[in-house]
Amino acid sequence: MAPLLEVRNLTVAFDTPSGTVHAVNDVSYTIEEGETLGIVGESGSGKSVHALSMVGLIATPPGRIVRGEVVFNGRDLLKLSQRELLDLRGKEIGFVFQDPMTSLNPVLTVERQIAEPLKRHFGMTSAQARARVIELLELVGIPDAARRAGQYPHEFSGGMRQRVMIAIGISCNPKLLIADEATTALDVTVQAQILDLVRDLKRKIGTTVIWITHDMGVVAGLADTVQVMYGGRIMERGPVRSVFHDPRSAYTWGLLKSLPHGGKRGVTRLYQIPGNPPDLTRDPIGDPFAPRNPFATDRCKVETPPLVDAADSVAGHKVAAWYDLRAALATQEARP
Amino acid sequence: MKSFFLALLKSRAGLFGFVLVLVFVLAALLAPYLGLPVPTRSNLVARMVAPTWTGAFSPGAHPLGTDELGRDILSRIVHGSRVTLAIAAAAVVLGGIVGTLLGIVAGYYRGMVDRVLMRIVDIQLALPLMLLALLVIAALGPSTTNLIIVLSLTSWLRYARIIRGQVLALREREFILSAHAIGAGTWRIMIKHLLPNVMTPALVIATLELARIIIMDAALSFLGLGVQPPNPSWGRMLADGRVYISTAWWIVTFPGIAILLTVLSVNLLGDWLRDYFDPKLRTMR
């Protein structure tokens, strides 16, 4: 079966006064129907930009899709007209954005906002949409849905608003739901509730999900596959279990090492990855993580490593690295 | 509709404004049926008769007295309000729609569209509005339609300027990105998402503008460029009556009070409407 989404060599650049920013470089991956893909990376890693650019949501100019193909359900999205993209967004691909406080229109009732994609894509009338809106609100766990539908966003708490955003995202039963930092602005307990909800929804409606976050913990609990991005490239990708227990990229290793571990006694400083985030205005040559990588080889600086199957790991675990992380860690531990 | 009146009853200022506006509008609509003397019929015997209630010699029933040609002032104020209110309302609506839409377009598209529109606004603001109005009226000739056109011409730029600024800030907000993400096109975003967000400022400008337009209309009539005699208009009445202020104060005073009350009531009502349409303030009540 063909994958639901296949991204091939997607490259996105922004022309800014201080030079061309190479935001996304040569990103290729596939996602199967029903899969949950977690994309992890720090700010500027290209994780959000690549998702937005797939459906034409970045401003052009300054943004520019240099090359690539995004085949969704048999169609190359990058070749679609504006009109076709409008018909696709919200209907076949739903979005949930980061900040539920600002992602809802403050002067429209929740009902109107959830009903809008239904009216837009299915030509429903307000009355027809109303039943579906209440059904959706109940589905995302908002009690007293019929009354809450008529309220304005400021009458909802942050977690409730994010539930509303998710209701909007899934309103038209999209094949793919892209959540961009959807739990980042929420506090931890609410975050856990939202993640429960998403897991629950996946079971009920079986949507394919791309979950973009900078939180390794969220990915571990939600995703089937994790994809680590840095400097606009995929550094590592594979089944969650395999990537977390046996990372092959120095960046993934650094991210996991810098997580706080519960249960340890005493105050220990958390590990931090040395150096600064990459300057994306440089030509994207070599491994973008090389300057901060203690295991980098000379080759890393001059030649870009391809994303290849990791040696001795499970199927689908891929890494872009010239160095051998396992060997490097082994020698480091062997040193006194 | 029921909740609208319930909310209105709770605000003393809003209610006052609403009732007064209602009285003015009803008086204007029903003017021919109120049994008032014909506003244009002069009666030289009864020139400058004082209002009946002053106790001065007052032949005939003229609650607010008569002017220098013996025409009933109350009747002229009521009939004058028909023209004044109609012109002001039409100009506010026309200027408001054009200004708000152009403001949204300029703020949303930015770039060339924005620069051209805002330079037009700048140029027009640099000219005294009264001078502009005089020029256009002098060129087109005084008529009700021309008056509406001229008054909305002096009005749209205030909406455009302020709404554009609002839209510039709004278009960067995440909910506009969300709207794009559910497949909303440019028009849908401008009309369904941006317009409701700028309704509050637009309404505030509209109330200020309505007051300003009534005064400007009076000023144009005062200068003889508005409604043409013998048809009554408030500005015209002020202009004609000011010569007699020392001998017959009522000729200028009552049209002046009419202007004052209209402007005041519209402002009070507008102030209340602004709060009413703000969802945050509404639920707190």
Coordinates of C-alpha atoms in Angstrom, one line a residue, chain B residues 44 47-49 66-71 73 236-253:
Chain B
L44 CA -45.2 88.2 8.1
R47 CA -42.7 87.5 12.7
M48 CA -40.3 86.6 15.5
V49 CA -43.0 85.6 17.9
T66 CA -41.3 81.8 15.0
D67 CA -38.4 83.0 12.9
E68 CA -37.8 86.3 11.0
L69 CA -40.4 85.2 8.4
G70 CA -43.0 84.0 10.8
R71 CA -42.3 80.3 10.2
I73 CA -39.6 76.9 14.6
R236 CA -29.4 77.0 7.8
M237 CA -31.6 78.0 10.7
L238 CA -28.5 78.8 12.8
A239 CA -27.1 80.8 9.9
D240 CA -30.2 82.8 9.3
G241 CA -31.1 83.3 13.0
R242 CA -27.7 84.5 14.2
V243 CA -28.4 88.1 13.1
Y244 CA -31.3 88.3 15.4
I245 CA -29.7 86.8 18.5
S246 CA -30.1 89.9 20.5
T247 CA -33.8 90.5 19.7
A248 CA -35.1 86.9 19.1
W249 CA -32.7 84.4 20.9
W250 CA -35.0 81.5 20.2
I251 CA -34.4 81.5 16.5
V252 CA -30.8 80.2 16.9
T253 CA -31.1 78.6 20.3

